[in-house]
Amino acid sequence: TQKDFFNNTALPMVEDLLSGQNALLFTFGVTNSGKTFTVQGPSGDPGILPRSLDTIFNSIKDCHWDNASVKPKFFNDVVALTAEDRAAQEAVKAEIFLDFARRCRRRRLPRWTMTPRTRPI
């Protein structure tokens, strides 16, 4: 089954990824050999990609930190943020969301609202 295949192949890689290791799952094969079926899965029986994403996001859902005092720098470093830096970052994020909302209205896409944060990130 898709579940058995995921548990025996992709799950150990996802667990390694969550512990800080690099991971790559690569599929290859001739046309019509089942790569998409294996990765995406049929309706009602998710493949390795939806199961991997579900595992990752369910594993980190309680690790969200609203009061970030650091920002990633390049690939392996962080920079400490001052209160002013955090406020500036929040303003940039808010502008991105507002710009997206304006573009959605121009294209007559469904409207959504952004709830402003009451405290800095």
mmCIF file of C-alpha atoms in Angstrom:
data_model
loop_
_atom_site.group_PDB
_atom_site.id
_atom_site.type_symbol
_atom_site.label_atom_id
_atom_site.label_comp_id
_atom_site.label_asym_id
_atom_site.label_seq_id
_atom_site.Cartn_x
_atom_site.Cartn_y
_atom_site.Cartn_z
ATOM 1 C CA THR A 1 0.000 0.000 0.000
ATOM 2 C CA GLN A 2 0.988 3.650 -0.261
ATOM 3 C CA LYS A 3 1.227 3.803 3.531
ATOM 4 C CA ASP A 4 3.576 0.809 3.723
ATOM 5 C CA PHE A 5 5.739 2.193 0.932
ATOM 6 C CA PHE A 6 5.948 5.596 2.657
ATOM 7 C CA ASN A 7 6.744 4.058 6.050
ATOM 8 C CA ASN A 8 9.565 1.953 4.603
ATOM 9 C CA THR A 9 11.135 4.465 2.202
ATOM 10 C CA ALA A 10 10.320 8.141 2.744
ATOM 11 C CA LEU A 11 9.532 8.250 6.467
ATOM 12 C CA PRO A 12 13.114 7.515 7.581
ATOM 13 C CA MET A 13 14.302 10.327 5.302
ATOM 14 C CA VAL A 14 11.690 12.722 6.705
ATOM 15 C CA GLU A 15 12.761 11.824 10.234
ATOM 16 C CA ASP A 16 16.389 12.494 9.281
ATOM 17 C CA LEU A 17 15.335 15.836 7.772
ATOM 18 C CA LEU A 18 13.530 16.799 10.975
ATOM 19 C CA SER A 19 16.649 15.980 12.973
ATOM 20 C CA GLY A 20 18.723 18.372 10.859
ATOM 21 C CA GLN A 21 20.105 16.104 8.151
ATOM 22 C CA ASN A 22 19.865 16.763 4.429
ATOM 23 C CA ALA A 23 17.515 14.540 2.475
ATOM 24 C CA LEU A 24 16.649 14.039 -1.176
ATOM 25 C CA LEU A 25 14.063 11.686 -2.584
ATOM 26 C CA PHE A 26 14.466 11.253 -6.313
ATOM 27 C CA THR A 27 12.194 9.288 -8.623
ATOM 28 C CA PHE A 28 13.003 8.200 -12.122
ATOM 29 C CA GLY A 29 11.703 5.710 -14.606
ATOM 30 C CA VAL A 30 10.314 5.297 -18.068
ATOM 31 C CA THR A 31 7.090 6.959 -19.132
ATOM 32 C CA ASN A 32 3.984 5.441 -17.572
ATOM 33 C CA SER A 33 5.933 3.490 -14.937
ATOM 34 C CA GLY A 34 4.048 4.934 -11.935
ATOM 35 C CA LYS A 35 6.235 7.796 -10.717
ATOM 36 C CA THR A 36 3.328 10.249 -10.369
ATOM 37 C CA PHE A 37 1.152 7.573 -8.777
ATOM 38 C CA THR A 38 3.848 6.847 -6.205
ATOM 39 C CA VAL A 39 4.627 10.493 -5.452
ATOM 40 C CA GLN A 40 1.091 11.917 -5.454
ATOM 41 C CA GLY A 41 -1.013 8.828 -4.832
ATOM 42 C CA PRO A 42 -4.527 8.104 -6.011
ATOM 43 C CA SER A 43 -7.581 9.916 -4.693
ATOM 44 C CA GLY A 44 -8.142 8.955 -1.074
ATOM 45 C CA ASP A 45 -4.750 7.253 -0.639
ATOM 46 C CA PRO A 46 -2.000 9.901 -0.539
ATOM 47 C CA GLY A 47 1.433 9.135 -1.943
ATOM 48 C CA ILE A 48 4.835 9.887 -0.492
ATOM 49 C CA LEU A 49 4.742 13.664 -1.120
ATOM 50 C CA PRO A 50 1.473 14.446 0.725
ATOM 51 C CA ARG A 51 2.435 12.045 3.512
ATOM 52 C CA SER A 52 5.886 13.633 3.824
ATOM 53 C CA LEU A 53 4.463 17.159 3.967
ATOM 54 C CA ASP A 54 1.843 16.059 6.486
ATOM 55 C CA THR A 55 4.523 14.502 8.682
ATOM 56 C CA ILE A 56 6.775 17.564 8.469
ATOM 57 C CA PHE A 57 4.080 20.149 9.213
ATOM 58 C CA ASN A 58 2.503 18.089 11.991
ATOM 59 C CA SER A 59 5.954 17.664 13.534
ATOM 60 C CA ILE A 60 6.734 21.393 13.586
ATOM 61 C CA LYS A 61 3.272 22.848 14.258
ATOM 62 C CA ASP A 62 4.050 23.501 17.923
ATOM 63 C CA CYS A 63 7.467 24.990 17.165
ATOM 64 C CA HIS A 64 6.200 28.318 15.815
ATOM 65 C CA TRP A 65 7.744 31.296 17.561
ATOM 66 C CA ASP A 66 6.013 34.658 17.159
ATOM 67 C CA ASN A 67 8.695 36.712 18.862
ATOM 68 C CA ALA A 68 11.674 36.000 16.617
ATOM 69 C CA SER A 69 14.775 37.917 17.594
ATOM 70 C CA VAL A 70 16.977 36.480 14.854
ATOM 71 C CA LYS A 71 16.844 36.408 11.072
ATOM 72 C CA PRO A 72 18.484 33.856 8.744
ATOM 73 C CA LYS A 73 21.601 35.089 6.960
ATOM 74 C CA PHE A 74 22.775 33.142 3.942
ATOM 75 C CA PHE A 75 22.598 29.383 4.475
ATOM 76 C CA ASN A 76 24.114 28.774 7.877
ATOM 77 C CA ASP A 77 24.063 31.928 9.955
ATOM 78 C CA VAL A 78 21.654 34.213 11.767
ATOM 79 C CA VAL A 79 21.619 37.904 12.617
ATOM 80 C CA ALA A 80 20.249 39.252 15.908
ATOM 81 C CA LEU A 81 17.408 41.730 15.371
ATOM 82 C CA THR A 82 16.799 44.831 17.430
ATOM 83 C CA ALA A 83 13.268 45.983 18.247
ATOM 84 C CA GLU A 84 13.527 48.451 15.345
ATOM 85 C CA ASP A 85 14.665 45.672 12.993
ATOM 86 C CA ARG A 86 11.708 43.503 14.031
ATOM 87 C CA ALA A 87 9.287 46.387 13.451
ATOM 88 C CA ALA A 88 10.798 47.024 10.012
ATOM 89 C CA GLN A 89 10.488 43.331 9.116
ATOM 90 C CA GLU A 90 6.845 43.344 10.191
ATOM 91 C CA ALA A 91 6.176 46.432 8.057
ATOM 92 C CA VAL A 92 7.708 44.735 5.012
ATOM 93 C CA LYS A 93 5.553 41.634 5.547
ATOM 94 C CA ALA A 94 2.423 43.738 5.967
ATOM 95 C CA GLU A 95 3.151 45.609 2.727
ATOM 96 C CA ILE A 96 3.620 42.341 0.836
ATOM 97 C CA PHE A 97 0.255 41.045 2.057
ATOM 98 C CA LEU A 98 -1.498 44.330 1.291
ATOM 99 C CA ASP A 99 0.013 44.437 -2.199
ATOM 100 C CA PHE A 100 -1.191 40.890 -2.798
ATOM 101 C CA ALA A 101 -4.690 41.847 -1.618
ATOM 102 C CA ARG A 102 -4.727 44.837 -4.007
ATOM 103 C CA ARG A 103 -3.711 42.634 -6.929
ATOM 104 C CA CYS A 104 -6.407 40.101 -6.017
ATOM 105 C CA ARG A 105 -9.056 42.839 -6.047
ATOM 106 C CA ARG A 106 -7.880 44.090 -9.455
ATOM 107 C CA ARG A 107 -8.152 40.588 -10.856
ATOM 108 C CA ARG A 108 -11.460 40.034 -9.063
ATOM 109 C CA LEU A 109 -10.080 37.100 -7.128
ATOM 110 C CA PRO A 110 -11.773 36.113 -3.862
ATOM 111 C CA ARG A 111 -11.203 38.693 -1.152
ATOM 112 C CA TRP A 112 -9.439 37.858 2.049
ATOM 113 C CA THR A 113 -8.510 39.923 5.046
ATOM 114 C CA MET A 114 -5.275 40.257 6.897
ATOM 115 C CA THR A 115 -5.516 40.652 10.623
ATOM 116 C CA PRO A 116 -2.804 43.061 11.757
ATOM 117 C CA ARG A 117 -0.521 41.790 14.481
ATOM 118 C CA THR A 118 -0.884 43.518 17.791
ATOM 119 C CA ARG A 119 2.665 42.770 18.847
ATOM 120 C CA PRO A 120 5.932 42.812 16.935
ATOM 121 C CA ILE A 121 7.462 39.622 15.687
#
